[in-house]
PDB file of C-alpha atoms in Angstrom:
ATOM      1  CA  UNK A 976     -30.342   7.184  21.761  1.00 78.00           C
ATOM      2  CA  UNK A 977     -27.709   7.180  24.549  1.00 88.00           C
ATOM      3  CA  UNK A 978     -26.929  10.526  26.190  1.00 94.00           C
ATOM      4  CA  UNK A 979     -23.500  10.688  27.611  1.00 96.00           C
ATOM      5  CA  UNK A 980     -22.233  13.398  30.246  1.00 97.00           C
ATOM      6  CA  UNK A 981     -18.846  13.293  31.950  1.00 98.00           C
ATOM      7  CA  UNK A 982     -17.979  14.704  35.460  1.00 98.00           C
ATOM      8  CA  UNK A 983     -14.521  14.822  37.617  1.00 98.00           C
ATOM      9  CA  UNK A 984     -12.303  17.495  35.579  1.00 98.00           C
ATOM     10  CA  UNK A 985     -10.394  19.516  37.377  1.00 98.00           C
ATOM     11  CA  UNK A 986      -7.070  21.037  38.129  1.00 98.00           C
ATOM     12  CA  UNK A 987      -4.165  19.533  39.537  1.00 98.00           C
ATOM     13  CA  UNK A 988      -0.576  19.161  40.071  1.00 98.00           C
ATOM     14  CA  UNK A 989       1.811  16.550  38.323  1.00 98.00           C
ATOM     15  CA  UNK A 990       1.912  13.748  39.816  1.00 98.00           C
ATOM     16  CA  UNK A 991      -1.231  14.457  40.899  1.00 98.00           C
ATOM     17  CA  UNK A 992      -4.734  11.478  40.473  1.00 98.00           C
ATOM     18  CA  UNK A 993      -8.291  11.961  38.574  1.00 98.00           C
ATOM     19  CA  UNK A 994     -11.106  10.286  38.257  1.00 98.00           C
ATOM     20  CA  UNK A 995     -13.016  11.159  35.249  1.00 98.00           C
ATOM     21  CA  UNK A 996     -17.135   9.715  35.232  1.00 98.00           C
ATOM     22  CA  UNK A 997     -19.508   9.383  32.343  1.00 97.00           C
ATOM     23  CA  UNK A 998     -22.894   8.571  33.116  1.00 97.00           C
ATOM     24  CA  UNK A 999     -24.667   7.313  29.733  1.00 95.00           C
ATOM     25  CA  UNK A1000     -28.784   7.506  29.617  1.00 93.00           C
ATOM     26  CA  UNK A1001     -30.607   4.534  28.332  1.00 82.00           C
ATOM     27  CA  UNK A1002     -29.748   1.470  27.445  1.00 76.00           C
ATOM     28  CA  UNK A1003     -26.174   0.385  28.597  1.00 81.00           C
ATOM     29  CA  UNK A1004     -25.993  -2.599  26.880  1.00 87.00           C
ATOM     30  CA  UNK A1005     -23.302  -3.771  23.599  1.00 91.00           C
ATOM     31  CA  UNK A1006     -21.641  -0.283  23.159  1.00 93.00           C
ATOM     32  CA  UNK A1007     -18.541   0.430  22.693  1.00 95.00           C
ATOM     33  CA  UNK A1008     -17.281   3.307  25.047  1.00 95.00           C
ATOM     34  CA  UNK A1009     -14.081   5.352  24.845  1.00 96.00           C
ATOM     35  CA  UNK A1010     -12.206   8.400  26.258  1.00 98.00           C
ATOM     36  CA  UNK A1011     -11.098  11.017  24.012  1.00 98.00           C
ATOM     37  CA  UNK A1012      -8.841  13.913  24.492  1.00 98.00           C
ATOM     38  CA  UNK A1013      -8.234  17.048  23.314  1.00 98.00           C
ATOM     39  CA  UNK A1014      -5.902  20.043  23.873  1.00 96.00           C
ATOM     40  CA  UNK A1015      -5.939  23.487  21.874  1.00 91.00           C
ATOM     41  CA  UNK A1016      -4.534  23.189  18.817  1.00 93.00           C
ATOM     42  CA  UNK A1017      -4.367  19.993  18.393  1.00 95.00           C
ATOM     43  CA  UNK A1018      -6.788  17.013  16.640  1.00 96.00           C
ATOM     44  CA  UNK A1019      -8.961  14.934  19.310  1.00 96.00           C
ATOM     45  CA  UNK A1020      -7.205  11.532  20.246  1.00 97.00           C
ATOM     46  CA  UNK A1021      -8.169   8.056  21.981  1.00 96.00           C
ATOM     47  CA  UNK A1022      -6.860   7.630  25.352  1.00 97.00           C
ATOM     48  CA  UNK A1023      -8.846   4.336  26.305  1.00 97.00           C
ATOM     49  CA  UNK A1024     -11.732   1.819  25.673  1.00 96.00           C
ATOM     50  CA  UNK A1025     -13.408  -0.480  26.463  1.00 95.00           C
ATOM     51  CA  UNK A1026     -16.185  -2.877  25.165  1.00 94.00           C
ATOM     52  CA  UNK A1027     -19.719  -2.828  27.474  1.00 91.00           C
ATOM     53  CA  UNK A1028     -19.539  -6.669  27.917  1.00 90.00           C
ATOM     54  CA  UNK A1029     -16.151  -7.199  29.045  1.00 82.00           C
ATOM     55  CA  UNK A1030     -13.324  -8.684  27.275  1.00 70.00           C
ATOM     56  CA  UNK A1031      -9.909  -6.900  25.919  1.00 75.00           C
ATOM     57  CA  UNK A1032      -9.388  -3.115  26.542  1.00 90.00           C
ATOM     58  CA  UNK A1033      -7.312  -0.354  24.825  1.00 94.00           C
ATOM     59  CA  UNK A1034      -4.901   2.208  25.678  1.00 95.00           C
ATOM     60  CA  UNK A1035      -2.917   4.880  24.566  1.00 96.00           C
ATOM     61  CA  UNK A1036       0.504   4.383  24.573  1.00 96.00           C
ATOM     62  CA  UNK A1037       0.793   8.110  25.947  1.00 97.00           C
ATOM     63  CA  UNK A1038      -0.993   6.729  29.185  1.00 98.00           C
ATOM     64  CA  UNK A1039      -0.402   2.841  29.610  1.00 97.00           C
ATOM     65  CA  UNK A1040       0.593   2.737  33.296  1.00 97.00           C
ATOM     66  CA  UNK A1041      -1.081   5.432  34.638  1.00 98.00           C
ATOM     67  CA  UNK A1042      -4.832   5.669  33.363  1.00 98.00           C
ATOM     68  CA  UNK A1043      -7.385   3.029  34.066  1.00 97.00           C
ATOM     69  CA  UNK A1044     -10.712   2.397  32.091  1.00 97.00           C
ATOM     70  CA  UNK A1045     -13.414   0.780  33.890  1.00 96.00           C
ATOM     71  CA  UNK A1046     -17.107   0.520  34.507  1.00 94.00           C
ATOM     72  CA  UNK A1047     -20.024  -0.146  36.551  1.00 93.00           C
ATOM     73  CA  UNK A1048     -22.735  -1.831  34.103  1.00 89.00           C
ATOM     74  CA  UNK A1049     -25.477  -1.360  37.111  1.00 91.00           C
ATOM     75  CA  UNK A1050     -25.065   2.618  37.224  1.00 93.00           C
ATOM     76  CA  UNK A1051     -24.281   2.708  33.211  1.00 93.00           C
ATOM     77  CA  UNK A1052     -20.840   4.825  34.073  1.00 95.00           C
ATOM     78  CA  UNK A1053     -17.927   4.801  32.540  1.00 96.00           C
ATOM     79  CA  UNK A1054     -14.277   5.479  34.289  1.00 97.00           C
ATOM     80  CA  UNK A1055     -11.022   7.119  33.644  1.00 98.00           C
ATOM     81  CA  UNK A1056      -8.775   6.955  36.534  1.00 98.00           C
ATOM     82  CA  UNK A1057      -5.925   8.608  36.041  1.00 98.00           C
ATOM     83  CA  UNK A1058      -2.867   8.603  38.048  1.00 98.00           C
ATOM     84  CA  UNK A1059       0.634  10.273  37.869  1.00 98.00           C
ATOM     85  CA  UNK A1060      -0.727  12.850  35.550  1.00 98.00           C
ATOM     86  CA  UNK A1061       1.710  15.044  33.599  1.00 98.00           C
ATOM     87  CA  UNK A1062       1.318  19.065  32.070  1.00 97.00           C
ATOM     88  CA  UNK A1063       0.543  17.259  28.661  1.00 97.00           C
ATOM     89  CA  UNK A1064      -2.534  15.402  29.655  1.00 98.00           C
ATOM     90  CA  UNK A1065      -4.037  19.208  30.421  1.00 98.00           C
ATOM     91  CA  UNK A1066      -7.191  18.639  27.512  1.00 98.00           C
ATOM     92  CA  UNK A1067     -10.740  18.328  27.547  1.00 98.00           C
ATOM     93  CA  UNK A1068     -11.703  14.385  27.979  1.00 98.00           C
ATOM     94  CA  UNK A1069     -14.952  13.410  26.234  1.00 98.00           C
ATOM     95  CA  UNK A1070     -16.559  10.015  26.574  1.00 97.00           C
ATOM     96  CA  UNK A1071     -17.898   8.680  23.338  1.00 97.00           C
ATOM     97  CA  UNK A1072     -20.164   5.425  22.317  1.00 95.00           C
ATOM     98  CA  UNK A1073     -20.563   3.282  19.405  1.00 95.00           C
ATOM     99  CA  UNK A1074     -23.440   0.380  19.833  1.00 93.00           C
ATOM    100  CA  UNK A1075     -21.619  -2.792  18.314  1.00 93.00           C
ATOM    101  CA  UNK A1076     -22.190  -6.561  18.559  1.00 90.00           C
ATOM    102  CA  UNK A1077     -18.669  -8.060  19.827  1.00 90.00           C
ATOM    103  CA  UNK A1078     -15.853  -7.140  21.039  1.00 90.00           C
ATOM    104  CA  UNK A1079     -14.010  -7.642  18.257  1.00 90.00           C
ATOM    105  CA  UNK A1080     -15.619  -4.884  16.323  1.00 91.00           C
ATOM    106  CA  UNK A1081     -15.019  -2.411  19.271  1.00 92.00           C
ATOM    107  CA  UNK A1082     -11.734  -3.262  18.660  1.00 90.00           C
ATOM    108  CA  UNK A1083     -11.746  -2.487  15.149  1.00 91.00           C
ATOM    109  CA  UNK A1084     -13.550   0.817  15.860  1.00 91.00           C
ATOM    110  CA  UNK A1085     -11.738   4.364  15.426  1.00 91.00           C
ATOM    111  CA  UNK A1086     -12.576   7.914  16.277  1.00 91.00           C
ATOM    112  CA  UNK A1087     -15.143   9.162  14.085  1.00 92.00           C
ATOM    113  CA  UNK A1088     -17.047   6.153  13.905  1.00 93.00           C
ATOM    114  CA  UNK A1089     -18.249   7.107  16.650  1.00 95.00           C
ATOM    115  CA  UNK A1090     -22.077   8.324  17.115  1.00 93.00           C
ATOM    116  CA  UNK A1091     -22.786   9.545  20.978  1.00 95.00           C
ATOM    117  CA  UNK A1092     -20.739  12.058  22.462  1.00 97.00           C
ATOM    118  CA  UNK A1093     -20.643  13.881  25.457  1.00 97.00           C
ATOM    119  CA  UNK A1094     -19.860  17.265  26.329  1.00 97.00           C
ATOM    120  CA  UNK A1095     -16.354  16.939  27.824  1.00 98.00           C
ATOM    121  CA  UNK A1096     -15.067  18.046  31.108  1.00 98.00           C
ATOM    122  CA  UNK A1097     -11.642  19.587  31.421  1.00 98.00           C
ATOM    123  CA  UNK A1098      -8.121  18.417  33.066  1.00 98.00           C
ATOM    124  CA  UNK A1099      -5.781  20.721  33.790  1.00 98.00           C
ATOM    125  CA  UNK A1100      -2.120  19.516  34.996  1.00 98.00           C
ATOM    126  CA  UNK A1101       0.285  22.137  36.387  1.00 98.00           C
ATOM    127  CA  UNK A1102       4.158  21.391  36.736  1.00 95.00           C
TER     128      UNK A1102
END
């Protein structure tokens, strides 16, 4: 079972850059492996994904243009760079996986299917 545990939170200015890391345990092989976001009050949301073997990723449309998924396969960590960052990206980002087969199923994939989750590390964005 993968264990997942994100670093790089912080606190920042808009306008301001982050780079969020989650380093996943195991095998790092066919998942799929998203950010998530979530700020009191309100319900957890996707920011970005992508699939472990390449091909298409996804975005929010809250943060095409300024976040960046990515990964390095050969340290089994995950990326969120996030640039240009605005008062309502202030949540706690998670990193989640979901072992699937293709990438078309990763695609297909939504929030609570889910099954690895990490622990979340907060970003904080002052105007």
């Amino acid at each position: 079972q993968v264990q997942l545990m994100e670093s790089g939170g912080g606190s920042v200015q808009a306008g301001g850059s982050l780079t969020l890391s989650c380093v996943a345990s195991g095998y790092y092989n066919k998942y799929c492996m998203g950010w998530f976001r979530q700020a009191p009050g309100n319900e957890r949301e996707a920011v970005a994904r992508i699939f472990t073997e390449g091909a298409s990723t996804y975005y929010a449309d809250s943060v095409k243009g300024r976040f960046t998924i990515s990964q390095d396969v050969a340290k089994n960590t995950l990326y969120l760079q996030m640039n240009n960052l605005k008062p309502e990206d202030t949540a706690l980002y998670h990193c989640a996986a979901l072992s699937v087969h293709t990438s078309a199923v990763c695609s297909e994939v939504s929030l609570n299917d889910y099954l690895h989750w990490g622990r979340g590390t907060q970003v904080t964005v002052s105007s």
